[in-house]
Amino acid sequence: DAKTTQPPSMDCAEGRAANLPCNHSTISGNEYVYWYRQIHSQGPQYIIHGLKNNETNEMASLIITEDRKSSTLILPHATLRDTAVYYCIVSRRDKLIFGAGTRLAVHP
Amino acid sequence: GAVVSQHPSWVICKSGTSVKIECRSLDFQATTMFWYRQFPKQSLMLMATSNEGSKATYEQGVEKDKFLINHASLTLSTLTVTSAHPEDSSFYICSGLETSRDEQFFGPGTRLTVL
């Protein structure tokens, strides 16, 4: 599976959009981009995934560059409950290999 | 989303004993389940892939005789930590693959402490 690179930490003000970047320059054509998050001492929570088109659901939007070498997860209106570690993973729709993720802190 | 449960949520055991952790998909059938381990302040590490009715596939460096996995039905996978030692103390998390949506749903985790 391709590896991903994410910033170790980010801050965001409550109510503002949180934009979390992810680089996956070695992604192959049949690999998807998945985003999960983990709140302290809980199991990871699925957020969104995509192949090459931008995706949106009730939680977030996923923007994938045309060359698919990077993506951005957007939380449109961050709340304090969005404080978590966010993982960007590329996978062939089977096993997920977690990297270090980005620790997002949402502050008042 | 689909729900995955784990039991127990936490367990404390003596060194040398065996501990069984159950992972259940409550509202979907999971042909494939995964087991992860997470040490404090670290990311999740995939231990093995569990397929219903067949032997589990273990990641490199994970001892299959120490971490026994059984996936006897489409909704239940079990992980047994045999002859547990303090270094096996960790947060064990399972997930089930919901194939119709291509999503993995994770359980809440089981915290194992070996004294």
mmCIF file of C-alpha atoms in Angstrom:
data_model
loop_
_atom_site.group_PDB
_atom_site.id
_atom_site.type_symbol
_atom_site.label_atom_id
_atom_site.label_comp_id
_atom_site.label_asym_id
_atom_site.label_seq_id
_atom_site.Cartn_x
_atom_site.Cartn_y
_atom_site.Cartn_z
ATOM 1 C CA ASP A 1 0.000 0.000 0.000
ATOM 2 C CA ALA A 2 1.135 3.524 -0.769
ATOM 3 C CA LYS A 3 2.410 5.622 2.112
ATOM 4 C CA THR A 4 0.958 8.952 3.096
ATOM 5 C CA THR A 5 2.439 12.077 4.611
ATOM 6 C CA GLN A 6 0.446 14.280 6.946
ATOM 7 C CA PRO A 7 1.408 17.174 9.213
ATOM 8 C CA PRO A 8 1.711 15.918 12.788
ATOM 9 C CA SER A 9 -0.585 18.550 14.236
ATOM 10 C CA MET A 10 -2.938 21.383 13.316
ATOM 11 C CA ASP A 11 -5.078 23.914 15.127
ATOM 12 C CA CYS A 12 -8.450 25.260 14.128
ATOM 13 C CA ALA A 13 -10.843 27.758 15.646
ATOM 14 C CA GLU A 14 -14.314 26.541 16.447
ATOM 15 C CA GLY A 15 -16.771 27.334 13.660
ATOM 16 C CA ARG A 16 -14.073 27.714 11.021
ATOM 17 C CA ALA A 17 -13.253 25.239 8.295
ATOM 18 C CA ALA A 18 -10.515 22.729 9.045
ATOM 19 C CA ASN A 19 -8.468 21.760 6.001
ATOM 20 C CA LEU A 20 -6.296 18.706 6.555
ATOM 21 C CA PRO A 21 -3.750 17.931 3.829
ATOM 22 C CA CYS A 22 -2.354 14.569 2.823
ATOM 23 C CA ASN A 23 0.349 13.668 0.332
ATOM 24 C CA HIS A 24 0.270 10.282 -1.360
ATOM 25 C CA SER A 25 2.588 10.718 -4.312
ATOM 26 C CA THR A 26 3.074 6.967 -4.877
ATOM 27 C CA ILE A 27 -0.614 6.096 -5.022
ATOM 28 C CA SER A 28 -1.489 3.569 -7.720
ATOM 29 C CA GLY A 29 -4.455 3.625 -10.037
ATOM 30 C CA ASN A 30 -6.587 1.157 -8.098
ATOM 31 C CA GLU A 31 -6.009 2.628 -4.653
ATOM 32 C CA TYR A 32 -8.614 4.696 -2.868
ATOM 33 C CA VAL A 33 -8.041 7.544 -0.431
ATOM 34 C CA TYR A 34 -9.713 6.931 2.930
ATOM 35 C CA TRP A 35 -10.026 9.256 5.898
ATOM 36 C CA TYR A 36 -10.670 8.058 9.431
ATOM 37 C CA ARG A 37 -10.444 9.801 12.749
ATOM 38 C CA GLN A 38 -9.811 8.566 16.252
ATOM 39 C CA ILE A 39 -10.970 10.322 19.343
ATOM 40 C CA HIS A 40 -8.917 9.483 22.416
ATOM 41 C CA SER A 41 -9.279 5.857 23.569
ATOM 42 C CA GLN A 42 -11.960 5.002 21.018
ATOM 43 C CA GLY A 43 -11.978 2.975 17.836
ATOM 44 C CA PRO A 44 -11.415 4.866 14.566
ATOM 45 C CA GLN A 45 -14.445 6.420 12.894
ATOM 46 C CA TYR A 46 -14.916 6.356 9.126
ATOM 47 C CA ILE A 47 -15.230 9.818 7.591
ATOM 48 C CA ILE A 48 -15.089 9.604 3.811
ATOM 49 C CA HIS A 49 -13.296 7.961 0.903
ATOM 50 C CA GLY A 50 -12.785 8.558 -2.796
ATOM 51 C CA LEU A 51 -10.966 7.358 -5.893
ATOM 52 C CA LYS A 52 -10.453 10.406 -8.081
ATOM 53 C CA ASN A 53 -13.556 12.552 -7.901
ATOM 54 C CA ASN A 54 -14.238 14.964 -5.070
ATOM 55 C CA GLU A 55 -16.637 13.559 -2.508
ATOM 56 C CA THR A 56 -18.934 15.113 0.068
ATOM 57 C CA ASN A 57 -21.040 13.638 2.828
ATOM 58 C CA GLU A 58 -22.665 14.882 6.006
ATOM 59 C CA MET A 59 -19.367 14.924 7.845
ATOM 60 C CA ALA A 60 -16.822 16.292 5.424
ATOM 61 C CA SER A 61 -15.620 16.948 1.898
ATOM 62 C CA LEU A 62 -12.696 15.237 0.213
ATOM 63 C CA ILE A 63 -10.797 17.078 -2.481
ATOM 64 C CA ILE A 64 -8.399 14.931 -4.553
ATOM 65 C CA THR A 65 -5.977 16.616 -6.953
ATOM 66 C CA GLU A 66 -6.185 15.713 -10.601
ATOM 67 C CA ASP A 67 -2.910 13.776 -10.486
ATOM 68 C CA ARG A 68 -4.163 12.040 -7.302
ATOM 69 C CA LYS A 69 -0.881 12.691 -5.535
ATOM 70 C CA SER A 70 -2.489 14.649 -2.734
ATOM 71 C CA SER A 71 -5.835 15.286 -1.111
ATOM 72 C CA THR A 72 -7.478 17.544 1.439
ATOM 73 C CA LEU A 73 -10.117 16.680 3.980
ATOM 74 C CA ILE A 74 -12.380 19.608 4.774
ATOM 75 C CA LEU A 75 -14.484 19.855 7.903
ATOM 76 C CA PRO A 76 -16.645 22.855 6.963
ATOM 77 C CA HIS A 77 -17.537 24.075 10.463
ATOM 78 C CA ALA A 78 -15.266 22.537 13.053
ATOM 79 C CA THR A 79 -16.574 21.980 16.550
ATOM 80 C CA LEU A 80 -14.795 21.065 19.765
ATOM 81 C CA ARG A 81 -15.964 17.481 19.257
ATOM 82 C CA ASP A 82 -13.908 17.301 16.068
ATOM 83 C CA THR A 83 -10.713 17.306 18.130
ATOM 84 C CA ALA A 84 -9.107 13.978 17.202
ATOM 85 C CA VAL A 85 -6.310 12.298 15.282
ATOM 86 C CA TYR A 86 -7.137 12.207 11.580
ATOM 87 C CA TYR A 87 -5.706 9.451 9.431
ATOM 88 C CA CYS A 88 -5.330 9.576 5.657
ATOM 89 C CA ILE A 89 -4.918 6.095 4.201
ATOM 90 C CA VAL A 90 -4.579 4.805 0.669
ATOM 91 C CA SER A 91 -5.825 1.310 0.127
ATOM 92 C CA ARG A 92 -7.072 -1.138 -2.478
ATOM 93 C CA ARG A 93 -10.374 -1.463 -0.630
ATOM 94 C CA ASP A 94 -9.037 -4.067 1.747
ATOM 95 C CA LYS A 95 -6.679 -3.763 4.679
ATOM 96 C CA LEU A 96 -5.918 -0.314 6.050
ATOM 97 C CA ILE A 97 -2.395 0.604 7.092
ATOM 98 C CA PHE A 98 -2.452 3.532 9.508
ATOM 99 C CA GLY A 99 0.273 6.159 9.554
ATOM 100 C CA ALA A 100 0.896 8.665 12.311
ATOM 101 C CA GLY A 101 -2.002 10.925 11.303
ATOM 102 C CA THR A 102 -2.652 14.583 12.084
ATOM 103 C CA ARG A 103 -3.662 15.599 15.565
ATOM 104 C CA LEU A 104 -6.317 18.299 15.083
ATOM 105 C CA ALA A 105 -7.067 20.543 18.020
ATOM 106 C CA VAL A 106 -10.203 22.670 17.742
ATOM 107 C CA HIS A 107 -10.192 25.554 20.191
ATOM 108 C CA PRO A 108 -12.924 28.007 21.250
ATOM 109 C CA GLY B 1 -23.121 3.632 9.949
ATOM 110 C CA ALA B 2 -22.749 -0.055 10.705
ATOM 111 C CA VAL B 3 -21.956 -1.111 14.258
ATOM 112 C CA VAL B 4 -19.152 -3.300 15.531
ATOM 113 C CA SER B 5 -18.944 -4.296 19.174
ATOM 114 C CA GLN B 6 -16.120 -5.711 21.229
ATOM 115 C CA HIS B 7 -16.190 -7.644 24.452
ATOM 116 C CA PRO B 8 -14.814 -7.118 26.965
ATOM 117 C CA SER B 9 -14.100 -3.392 26.839
ATOM 118 C CA TRP B 10 -11.270 -3.873 29.282
ATOM 119 C CA VAL B 11 -9.594 -6.807 30.962
ATOM 120 C CA ILE B 12 -6.865 -7.292 33.553
ATOM 121 C CA CYS B 13 -5.167 -10.645 33.765
ATOM 122 C CA LYS B 14 -2.169 -12.305 35.341
ATOM 123 C CA SER B 15 0.943 -13.070 33.374
ATOM 124 C CA GLY B 16 0.781 -16.500 31.762
ATOM 125 C CA THR B 17 -2.976 -16.652 31.351
ATOM 126 C CA SER B 18 -4.910 -16.508 28.088
ATOM 127 C CA VAL B 19 -7.441 -13.843 27.206
ATOM 128 C CA LYS B 20 -10.149 -14.007 24.550
ATOM 129 C CA ILE B 21 -11.539 -10.868 22.909
ATOM 130 C CA GLU B 22 -14.723 -10.998 20.844
ATOM 131 C CA CYS B 23 -15.538 -8.802 17.872
ATOM 132 C CA ARG B 24 -19.093 -8.764 16.530
ATOM 133 C CA SER B 25 -20.676 -7.009 13.563
ATOM 134 C CA LEU B 26 -24.161 -6.201 14.846
ATOM 135 C CA ASP B 27 -26.067 -5.142 11.746
ATOM 136 C CA PHE B 28 -24.052 -6.434 8.823
ATOM 137 C CA GLN B 29 -22.255 -9.563 7.767
ATOM 138 C CA ALA B 30 -18.498 -9.257 7.763
ATOM 139 C CA THR B 31 -16.758 -11.840 5.642
ATOM 140 C CA THR B 32 -13.540 -10.096 6.495
ATOM 141 C CA MET B 33 -12.515 -8.665 9.844
ATOM 142 C CA PHE B 34 -9.251 -7.094 10.908
ATOM 143 C CA TRP B 35 -7.395 -6.981 14.211
ATOM 144 C CA TYR B 36 -5.222 -4.050 15.246
ATOM 145 C CA ARG B 37 -3.107 -3.231 18.257
ATOM 146 C CA GLN B 38 -2.337 0.247 19.519
ATOM 147 C CA PHE B 39 0.267 1.161 22.115
ATOM 148 C CA PRO B 40 0.044 4.481 23.994
ATOM 149 C CA LYS B 41 0.743 7.542 21.847
ATOM 150 C CA GLN B 42 1.206 5.363 18.766
ATOM 151 C CA SER B 43 -0.864 4.636 15.701
ATOM 152 C CA LEU B 44 -2.856 1.483 15.034
ATOM 153 C CA MET B 45 -0.815 -1.478 13.867
ATOM 154 C CA LEU B 46 -2.527 -4.116 11.764
ATOM 155 C CA MET B 47 -2.000 -7.563 13.264
ATOM 156 C CA ALA B 48 -4.027 -9.857 11.052
ATOM 157 C CA THR B 49 -6.814 -10.242 8.545
ATOM 158 C CA SER B 50 -9.542 -12.663 9.524
ATOM 159 C CA ASN B 51 -11.679 -14.319 6.858
ATOM 160 C CA GLU B 52 -14.802 -16.277 7.738
ATOM 161 C CA GLY B 53 -14.254 -19.985 7.412
ATOM 162 C CA SER B 54 -10.550 -19.830 6.661
ATOM 163 C CA LYS B 55 -7.252 -19.246 8.406
ATOM 164 C CA ALA B 56 -6.257 -15.726 9.323
ATOM 165 C CA THR B 57 -3.469 -13.938 7.505
ATOM 166 C CA TYR B 58 -0.943 -12.440 9.889
ATOM 167 C CA GLU B 59 1.224 -9.376 9.279
ATOM 168 C CA GLN B 60 4.967 -9.745 9.395
ATOM 169 C CA GLY B 61 6.283 -9.984 12.922
ATOM 170 C CA VAL B 62 2.984 -11.064 14.496
ATOM 171 C CA GLU B 63 3.174 -14.536 16.067
ATOM 172 C CA LYS B 64 0.218 -16.600 14.929
ATOM 173 C CA ASP B 65 0.630 -19.096 17.748
ATOM 174 C CA LYS B 66 0.457 -16.327 20.308
ATOM 175 C CA PHE B 67 -2.462 -14.422 18.813
ATOM 176 C CA LEU B 68 -5.049 -17.012 17.829
ATOM 177 C CA ILE B 69 -7.807 -15.769 15.573
ATOM 178 C CA ASN B 70 -11.050 -17.579 14.858
ATOM 179 C CA HIS B 71 -13.721 -16.295 12.479
ATOM 180 C CA ALA B 72 -16.358 -18.969 12.707
ATOM 181 C CA SER B 73 -19.353 -16.940 11.554
ATOM 182 C CA LEU B 74 -20.125 -13.893 9.422
ATOM 183 C CA THR B 75 -20.666 -11.773 12.504
ATOM 184 C CA LEU B 76 -18.061 -12.975 14.986
ATOM 185 C CA SER B 77 -14.286 -13.032 15.116
ATOM 186 C CA THR B 78 -12.274 -13.784 18.240
ATOM 187 C CA LEU B 79 -8.704 -12.971 19.185
ATOM 188 C CA THR B 80 -7.081 -15.039 21.909
ATOM 189 C CA VAL B 81 -3.874 -13.763 23.432
ATOM 190 C CA THR B 82 -2.196 -16.911 24.711
ATOM 191 C CA SER B 83 0.199 -16.924 27.655
ATOM 192 C CA ALA B 84 -0.096 -13.175 27.990
ATOM 193 C CA HIS B 85 2.832 -11.151 29.308
ATOM 194 C CA PRO B 86 3.071 -7.525 30.414
ATOM 195 C CA GLU B 87 4.432 -6.490 27.013
ATOM 196 C CA ASP B 88 1.131 -7.667 25.479
ATOM 197 C CA SER B 89 -0.678 -4.939 27.390
ATOM 198 C CA SER B 90 -2.237 -2.763 24.727
ATOM 199 C CA PHE B 91 -5.432 -1.470 23.153
ATOM 200 C CA TYR B 92 -6.814 -4.118 20.772
ATOM 201 C CA ILE B 93 -9.230 -2.931 18.099
ATOM 202 C CA CYS B 94 -11.139 -4.917 15.512
ATOM 203 C CA SER B 95 -12.941 -3.842 12.375
ATOM 204 C CA GLY B 96 -15.413 -5.406 9.979
ATOM 205 C CA LEU B 97 -15.455 -4.798 6.252
ATOM 206 C CA GLU B 98 -18.896 -3.803 4.996
ATOM 207 C CA THR B 99 -18.456 -4.836 1.383
ATOM 208 C CA SER B 100 -21.565 -3.159 -0.020
ATOM 209 C CA ARG B 101 -20.151 0.220 0.972
ATOM 210 C CA ASP B 102 -16.427 -0.541 0.881
ATOM 211 C CA GLU B 103 -16.116 0.773 4.389
ATOM 212 C CA GLN B 104 -14.457 -0.662 7.445
ATOM 213 C CA PHE B 105 -16.279 -0.121 10.702
ATOM 214 C CA PHE B 106 -14.281 -0.284 13.885
ATOM 215 C CA GLY B 107 -15.137 -1.593 17.290
ATOM 216 C CA PRO B 108 -14.646 0.523 20.419
ATOM 217 C CA GLY B 109 -11.514 -1.383 21.401
ATOM 218 C CA THR B 110 -10.470 -3.612 24.283
ATOM 219 C CA ARG B 111 -7.852 -2.471 26.737
ATOM 220 C CA LEU B 112 -5.757 -5.378 27.963
ATOM 221 C CA THR B 113 -3.553 -5.035 31.010
ATOM 222 C CA VAL B 114 -1.314 -7.945 31.925
ATOM 223 C CA LEU B 115 0.089 -7.875 35.424
#
